[in-house]
Each structure stands twice: as C-alpha cells, then as structure tokens.
PDB file of C-alpha atoms and ligand atoms in Angstrom:
ATOM      1  CA  MET A   1       0.278   5.877 -19.797  1.00  0.00           C
ATOM      2  CA  GLU A   2       2.742   8.236 -18.511  1.00  0.00           C
ATOM      3  CA  ARG A   3       4.421   9.563 -14.898  1.00  0.00           C
ATOM      4  CA  ASP A   4       2.866  12.755 -15.881  1.00  0.00           C
ATOM      5  CA  ASP A   5      -0.423  11.290 -17.134  1.00  0.00           C
ATOM      6  CA  TYR A   6      -1.099   9.314 -14.062  1.00  0.00           C
ATOM      7  CA  LEU A   7      -0.065  12.003 -12.000  1.00  0.00           C
ATOM      8  CA  ALA A   8      -2.803  14.331 -13.203  1.00  0.00           C
ATOM      9  CA  ALA A   9      -5.261  12.194 -12.962  1.00  0.00           C
ATOM     10  CA  ILE A  10      -4.844  11.402  -9.581  1.00  0.00           C
ATOM     11  CA  ARG A  11      -4.135  14.969  -7.866  1.00  0.00           C
ATOM     12  CA  PRO A  12      -7.900  16.262  -8.309  1.00  0.00           C
ATOM     13  CA  ARG A  13      -8.617  13.286  -5.988  1.00  0.00           C
ATOM     14  CA  MET A  14      -6.852  13.649  -3.232  1.00  0.00           C
ATOM     15  CA  ASN A  15      -5.711  16.757  -0.719  1.00  0.00           C
ATOM     16  CA  GLU A  16      -2.605  18.646  -1.490  1.00  0.00           C
ATOM     17  CA  LYS A  17      -0.577  16.521   1.961  1.00  0.00           C
ATOM     18  CA  ARG A  18      -1.736  13.234   0.424  1.00  0.00           C
ATOM     19  CA  TYR A  19      -0.061  13.852  -2.725  1.00  0.00           C
ATOM     20  CA  ILE A  20       3.009  14.862  -1.488  1.00  0.00           C
ATOM     21  CA  HIS A  21       2.982  11.675   0.351  1.00  0.00           C
ATOM     22  CA  THR A  22       2.330   9.840  -2.824  1.00  0.00           C
ATOM     23  CA  ILE A  23       5.436  11.114  -4.801  1.00  0.00           C
ATOM     24  CA  GLY A  24       7.428  10.263  -1.576  1.00  0.00           C
ATOM     25  CA  VAL A  25       5.971   6.850  -1.916  1.00  0.00           C
ATOM     26  CA  MET A  26       6.899   6.956  -5.756  1.00  0.00           C
ATOM     27  CA  GLN A  27      10.482   8.090  -5.308  1.00  0.00           C
ATOM     28  CA  THR A  28      11.277   6.045  -2.353  1.00  0.00           C
ATOM     29  CA  ALA A  29       9.153   2.778  -4.369  1.00  0.00           C
ATOM     30  CA  ILE A  30      11.736   3.921  -7.584  1.00  0.00           C
ATOM     31  CA  ASN A  31      14.790   3.885  -5.524  1.00  0.00           C
ATOM     32  CA  LEU A  32      13.552   0.153  -3.786  1.00  0.00           C
ATOM     33  CA  ALA A  33      12.910  -1.252  -7.478  1.00  0.00           C
ATOM     34  CA  GLU A  34      16.356  -0.453  -8.496  1.00  0.00           C
ATOM     35  CA  LYS A  35      17.874  -1.571  -5.308  1.00  0.00           C
ATOM     36  CA  TYR A  36      15.944  -4.935  -5.408  1.00  0.00           C
ATOM     37  CA  GLY A  37      15.724  -5.713  -8.766  1.00  0.00           C
ATOM     38  CA  ALA A  38      11.805  -5.138  -9.073  1.00  0.00           C
ATOM     39  CA  ASN A  39      10.052  -3.465 -12.880  1.00  0.00           C
ATOM     40  CA  VAL A  40      10.716  -0.048 -11.742  1.00  0.00           C
ATOM     41  CA  LYS A  41       8.387   1.299 -14.143  1.00  0.00           C
ATOM     42  CA  SER A  42       5.761  -0.838 -12.520  1.00  0.00           C
ATOM     43  CA  ALA A  43       6.801   0.131  -8.748  1.00  0.00           C
ATOM     44  CA  GLU A  44       6.236   3.962 -10.212  1.00  0.00           C
ATOM     45  CA  THR A  45       2.525   3.554 -11.676  1.00  0.00           C
ATOM     46  CA  ALA A  46       2.041   1.022  -8.143  1.00  0.00           C
ATOM     47  CA  ALA A  47       2.817   3.950  -5.944  1.00  0.00           C
ATOM     48  CA  ILE A  48       1.585   6.710  -7.470  1.00  0.00           C
ATOM     49  CA  LEU A  49      -2.357   4.925  -7.922  1.00  0.00           C
ATOM     50  CA  HIS A  50      -1.760   3.265  -4.476  1.00  0.00           C
ATOM     51  CA  ASP A  51      -3.644   5.914  -2.991  1.00  0.00           C
ATOM     52  CA  ILE A  52      -5.848   6.798  -5.340  1.00  0.00           C
ATOM     53  CA  ALA A  53      -9.079   5.505  -3.004  1.00  0.00           C
ATOM     54  CA  LYS A  54      -8.472   7.085  -0.263  1.00  0.00           C
ATOM     55  CA  PHE A  55     -10.947  10.366  -0.625  1.00  0.00           C
ATOM     56  CA  SER A  56     -13.565   7.879  -1.794  1.00  0.00           C
ATOM     57  CA  ASP A  57     -17.153   7.726  -0.384  1.00  0.00           C
ATOM     58  CA  ILE A  58     -17.220   4.633   2.016  1.00  0.00           C
ATOM     59  CA  ASP A  59     -20.789   3.691   0.884  1.00  0.00           C
ATOM     60  CA  TRP A  60     -19.551   3.411  -2.755  1.00  0.00           C
ATOM     61  CA  MET A  61     -16.541   1.248  -1.451  1.00  0.00           C
ATOM     62  CA  LYS A  62     -18.778  -1.033   0.149  1.00  0.00           C
ATOM     63  CA  GLN A  63     -20.640  -0.932  -3.036  1.00  0.00           C
ATOM     64  CA  ILE A  64     -17.560  -1.753  -5.106  1.00  0.00           C
ATOM     65  CA  VAL A  65     -16.675  -4.885  -3.061  1.00  0.00           C
ATOM     66  CA  ILE A  66     -20.193  -5.886  -2.917  1.00  0.00           C
ATOM     67  CA  GLU A  67     -21.183  -5.830  -6.584  1.00  0.00           C
ATOM     68  CA  ASN A  68     -17.802  -6.875  -7.492  1.00  0.00           C
ATOM     69  CA  GLY A  69     -17.687 -10.070  -5.279  1.00  0.00           C
ATOM     70  CA  LEU A  70     -14.097  -8.462  -3.785  1.00  0.00           C
ATOM     71  CA  ASP A  71     -12.979 -10.246  -0.867  1.00  0.00           C
ATOM     72  CA  HIS A  72     -15.713 -10.759   1.712  1.00  0.00           C
ATOM     73  CA  ARG A  73     -14.052 -10.505   4.837  1.00  0.00           C
ATOM     74  CA  LEU A  74     -13.693  -6.530   3.853  1.00  0.00           C
ATOM     75  CA  VAL A  75     -17.550  -6.316   4.627  1.00  0.00           C
ATOM     76  CA  GLY A  76     -17.672  -4.399   7.716  1.00  0.00           C
ATOM     77  CA  TRP A  77     -14.319  -2.655   7.485  1.00  0.00           C
ATOM     78  CA  GLY A  78     -13.587   1.046   7.535  1.00  0.00           C
ATOM     79  CA  SER A  79     -12.047   3.134   4.348  1.00  0.00           C
ATOM     80  CA  GLU A  80      -8.490   2.662   5.986  1.00  0.00           C
ATOM     81  CA  ILE A  81      -8.490  -0.890   4.918  1.00  0.00           C
ATOM     82  CA  LEU A  82     -10.993  -0.642   1.677  1.00  0.00           C
ATOM     83  CA  HIS A  83      -8.906   2.137   0.017  1.00  0.00           C
ATOM     84  CA  GLY A  84      -6.499  -0.793  -0.814  1.00  0.00           C
ATOM     85  CA  PRO A  85      -8.885  -3.264  -2.602  1.00  0.00           C
ATOM     86  CA  VAL A  86     -10.596  -0.619  -3.808  1.00  0.00           C
ATOM     87  CA  GLY A  87      -7.570   1.200  -5.532  1.00  0.00           C
ATOM     88  CA  ALA A  88      -6.631  -1.857  -6.993  1.00  0.00           C
ATOM     89  CA  TRP A  89     -10.185  -1.890  -8.730  1.00  0.00           C
ATOM     90  CA  ILE A  90     -10.101   1.207  -9.524  1.00  0.00           C
ATOM     91  CA  ALA A  91      -6.621   0.870 -11.203  1.00  0.00           C
ATOM     92  CA  GLU A  92      -8.057  -2.010 -13.198  1.00  0.00           C
ATOM     93  CA  ASN A  93     -11.523  -0.725 -14.225  1.00  0.00           C
ATOM     94  CA  GLU A  94     -10.858   2.866 -14.732  1.00  0.00           C
ATOM     95  CA  PHE A  95      -7.089   2.713 -15.707  1.00  0.00           C
ATOM     96  CA  SER A  96      -6.799  -0.261 -17.790  1.00  0.00           C
ATOM     97  CA  ILE A  97      -4.163  -1.787 -15.660  1.00  0.00           C
ATOM     98  CA  LYS A  98      -4.173  -5.572 -16.325  1.00  0.00           C
ATOM     99  CA  ASP A  99      -0.544  -6.366 -14.560  1.00  0.00           C
ATOM    100  CA  GLN A 100      -1.896  -8.393 -11.829  1.00  0.00           C
ATOM    101  CA  ASP A 101       1.417  -7.630  -9.684  1.00  0.00           C
ATOM    102  CA  ILE A 102       1.016  -3.587  -9.761  1.00  0.00           C
ATOM    103  CA  LEU A 103      -2.554  -4.313  -9.031  1.00  0.00           C
ATOM    104  CA  ASN A 104      -1.919  -6.553  -5.740  1.00  0.00           C
ATOM    105  CA  SER A 105       0.422  -4.008  -4.796  1.00  0.00           C
ATOM    106  CA  ILE A 106      -1.983  -1.236  -4.769  1.00  0.00           C
ATOM    107  CA  ARG A 107      -4.467  -3.954  -3.616  1.00  0.00           C
ATOM    108  CA  PHE A 108      -2.028  -4.755  -0.227  1.00  0.00           C
ATOM    109  CA  HIS A 109      -0.750  -1.728   0.350  1.00  0.00           C
ATOM    110  CA  THR A 110      -2.126  -1.297   3.809  1.00  0.00           C
ATOM    111  CA  THR A 111      -2.387  -4.763   5.256  1.00  0.00           C
ATOM    112  CA  GLY A 112       0.077  -6.633   4.289  1.00  0.00           C
ATOM    113  CA  ARG A 113      -0.623 -10.595   2.966  1.00  0.00           C
ATOM    114  CA  ALA A 114       1.495 -14.087   3.347  1.00  0.00           C
ATOM    115  CA  ASN A 115       3.677 -14.473   0.229  1.00  0.00           C
ATOM    116  CA  MET A 116       4.449 -11.196  -1.359  1.00  0.00           C
ATOM    117  CA  SER A 117       6.088 -10.468  -4.182  1.00  0.00           C
ATOM    118  CA  THR A 118       8.722  -8.159  -4.302  1.00  0.00           C
ATOM    119  CA  LEU A 119       6.943  -5.065  -5.919  1.00  0.00           C
ATOM    120  CA  GLU A 120       4.244  -5.666  -3.007  1.00  0.00           C
ATOM    121  CA  LYS A 121       6.728  -5.640  -0.714  1.00  0.00           C
ATOM    122  CA  ILE A 122       8.334  -2.725  -2.201  1.00  0.00           C
ATOM    123  CA  ILE A 123       5.153  -0.485  -2.147  1.00  0.00           C
ATOM    124  CA  PHE A 124       4.187  -1.264   1.396  1.00  0.00           C
ATOM    125  CA  VAL A 125       7.756  -0.484   2.824  1.00  0.00           C
ATOM    126  CA  ALA A 126       7.762   2.681   0.862  1.00  0.00           C
ATOM    127  CA  ASP A 127       4.277   3.821   1.744  1.00  0.00           C
ATOM    128  CA  MET A 128       5.661   3.548   5.518  1.00  0.00           C
ATOM    129  CA  ILE A 129       8.930   5.250   4.880  1.00  0.00           C
ATOM    130  CA  GLU A 130       8.929   7.805   2.525  1.00  0.00           C
ATOM    131  CA  PRO A 131      10.460  11.062   3.112  1.00  0.00           C
ATOM    132  CA  ASN A 132       7.866  12.963   4.356  1.00  0.00           C
ATOM    133  CA  ARG A 133       6.480  10.162   7.490  1.00  0.00           C
ATOM    134  CA  THR A 134       7.865  11.079  10.763  1.00  0.00           C
ATOM    135  CA  PHE A 135       6.589   8.621  13.174  1.00  0.00           C
ATOM    136  CA  THR A 136       8.429   7.576  15.685  1.00  0.00           C
ATOM    137  CA  GLY A 137      10.518   4.483  14.817  1.00  0.00           C
ATOM    138  CA  VAL A 138      11.077   5.496  10.833  1.00  0.00           C
ATOM    139  CA  GLU A 139      14.412   6.090  10.680  1.00  0.00           C
ATOM    140  CA  LYS A 140      15.173   2.527  11.787  1.00  0.00           C
ATOM    141  CA  LEU A 141      12.614   0.904   9.659  1.00  0.00           C
ATOM    142  CA  ARG A 142      14.216   3.564   6.464  1.00  0.00           C
ATOM    143  CA  ASP A 143      17.846   1.531   7.799  1.00  0.00           C
ATOM    144  CA  LYS A 144      16.094  -1.863   7.682  1.00  0.00           C
ATOM    145  CA  ALA A 145      14.768  -1.007   3.937  1.00  0.00           C
ATOM    146  CA  ASN A 146      18.794   0.299   3.348  1.00  0.00           C
ATOM    147  CA  GLU A 147      19.947  -3.685   4.587  1.00  0.00           C
ATOM    148  CA  ASP A 148      17.368  -6.062   3.519  1.00  0.00           C
ATOM    149  CA  LEU A 149      13.907  -5.870   1.925  1.00  0.00           C
ATOM    150  CA  ASP A 150      12.601  -8.816   3.758  1.00  0.00           C
ATOM    151  CA  LYS A 151      13.848  -7.533   6.910  1.00  0.00           C
ATOM    152  CA  ALA A 152      12.434  -4.273   5.944  1.00  0.00           C
ATOM    153  CA  MET A 153       8.911  -5.900   5.369  1.00  0.00           C
ATOM    154  CA  GLN A 154       9.027  -7.898   8.678  1.00  0.00           C
ATOM    155  CA  ALA A 155      10.189  -4.556  10.910  1.00  0.00           C
ATOM    156  CA  CYS A 156       6.917  -2.515   9.072  1.00  0.00           C
ATOM    157  CA  ILE A 157       4.293  -5.311   9.339  1.00  0.00           C
ATOM    158  CA  ARG A 158       5.257  -5.491  12.948  1.00  0.00           C
ATOM    159  CA  HIS A 159       5.667  -1.684  13.377  1.00  0.00           C
ATOM    160  CA  SER A 160       1.671  -1.229  12.060  1.00  0.00           C
ATOM    161  CA  ILE A 161       0.440  -4.335  14.080  1.00  0.00           C
ATOM    162  CA  GLN A 162       1.797  -3.083  17.370  1.00  0.00           C
ATOM    163  CA  PHE A 163       0.771   0.773  16.479  1.00  0.00           C
ATOM    164  CA  LEU A 164      -2.957  -1.242  16.369  1.00  0.00           C
ATOM    165  CA  VAL A 165      -2.529  -3.001  19.377  1.00  0.00           C
ATOM    166  CA  LYS A 166      -1.158   0.313  20.959  1.00  0.00           C
ATOM    167  CA  THR A 167      -4.425   2.229  19.659  1.00  0.00           C
ATOM    168  CA  LYS A 168      -6.988  -0.458  20.676  1.00  0.00           C
ATOM    169  CA  GLN A 169      -7.754  -0.401  17.121  1.00  0.00           C
ATOM    170  CA  PRO A 170      -9.086  -4.131  15.131  1.00  0.00           C
ATOM    171  CA  ILE A 171      -6.329  -5.852  12.701  1.00  0.00           C
ATOM    172  CA  TYR A 172      -7.679  -6.766   9.772  1.00  0.00           C
ATOM    173  CA  PRO A 173      -7.071 -11.136   9.486  1.00  0.00           C
ATOM    174  CA  VAL A 174      -4.805 -10.830   6.135  1.00  0.00           C
ATOM    175  CA  SER A 175      -2.391  -8.815   7.832  1.00  0.00           C
ATOM    176  CA  ILE A 176      -2.157 -11.189  10.890  1.00  0.00           C
ATOM    177  CA  GLU A 177      -1.473 -13.594   7.730  1.00  0.00           C
ATOM    178  CA  CYS A 178       0.662 -11.284   6.828  1.00  0.00           C
ATOM    179  CA  TYR A 179       2.716 -11.098  10.293  1.00  0.00           C
ATOM    180  CA  ASN A 180       2.932 -14.905  10.526  1.00  0.00           C
ATOM    181  CA  ASP A 181       4.829 -15.164   7.126  1.00  0.00           C
ATOM    182  CA  CYS A 182       7.237 -12.967   7.746  1.00  0.00           C
ATOM    183  CA  VAL A 183       7.666 -14.130  11.526  1.00  0.00           C
ATOM    184  CA  GLY A 184       7.646 -17.295   9.781  1.00  0.00           C
ATOM    185  CA  LYS A 185      10.819 -16.442   7.433  1.00  0.00           C
ATOM    186  CA  GLU A 186      12.972 -15.027  10.251  1.00  0.00           C
ATOM    187  CA  GLN A 187      13.236 -18.169  12.164  1.00  0.00           C
TER     188      GLN A 187
HETATM  189 FE1  LIG B   1      -2.831   3.933   1.758  1.00  0.00          FE
HETATM  190 FE1  LIG B   2       0.068   6.218   1.338  1.00  0.00          FE
END
C-alpha cells in the first residue's frame, strides 16, 4: 500500500485532531529517517499507523491481548498503554505488515523499551515533537532531535516519566526498562 491508501484507511478510525497529529508524526518521522539514515518508507508507514488503535474499544483491545497472547504485563492497563501493542497487531493482521521493525515501532511508540532500533526511536521521538505538540519543554526536545537521536530519545523518555510522576500516574515497567537503558548509555 502507498501513503494515500494508508491515510485513507486510518482517516475514519480517528477524530480530526488525531489525524492532524498523525500527519505531523509522519512528516517528522520522514525528516528524522532522512537525517539518521533509516528507511524512509518504513518510517512513513509506521508513523501513519502508529495511533490506529487510539480509538479502539478498550474491552476489544483487552480481548486482543488475551486471545493473541500479547505481553501478559499489558493486562490491567488502559488505552494509553494498550493502543501501541494493539495497533501493531492491527498493522500485522489487517494491513498484512510483516516488517518487524515497523511493527515494533508501532508497538513501543508510547512506552519505549530497552535496546530500541533507529526506527523505533524515530517514531517515539516524532510522536512527542511533531509540530502540533505544544507542551512546555517541547522546543528543547526538538533541538535535541536536530542534534542527536539517542540524546533526543533519552530526553523524551525522561520527559514522559517525569510527566507521569508529576501527574501521579503509574509507569508501565517497559518504560522503566527504556529509561534505565537510556541512562546506562549516557554514562
Ligand atoms: Fe499513541
Ligand atoms: Fe501519537
């Protein structure tokens, strides 16, 4: 499938705000892929599909996790955590995507994980810094992304975890693994 086919497929599955966000992630991911030598077409496809499950029914997503034996740690978590792995499941089963790097980039776009590939980091970072994001500190993250992908990844996961702590939300264990991995590489 080409870009316009994927865009047409996702459009009815999300509201306008999320669609505009997705276009922003796509453009940002393409730029980062060109800058950091990743496959541009893979970045485009992963970015377009990354939030495909964002508006999926929560009970359906839980059912997908259980019936398909996805990571057992997902059970009990909400849509914010489930939409990544379930999005990857949709990409594989509905869109016949077999490229594991694309699937992992969708799967881990919210949580990160240890030992991320270049494409995974690109989608994670692009999701946070795309032009429609306006949170305090986003400019600094954009500057890091212009400088160095690993530094940007470290800054983004640190920002996510700090946000979760500040707002008294639980942290998915895989994000802690991602953070520890990033900090380990910093020293
Ligand atoms: Fe997402
Ligand atoms: Fe997103």
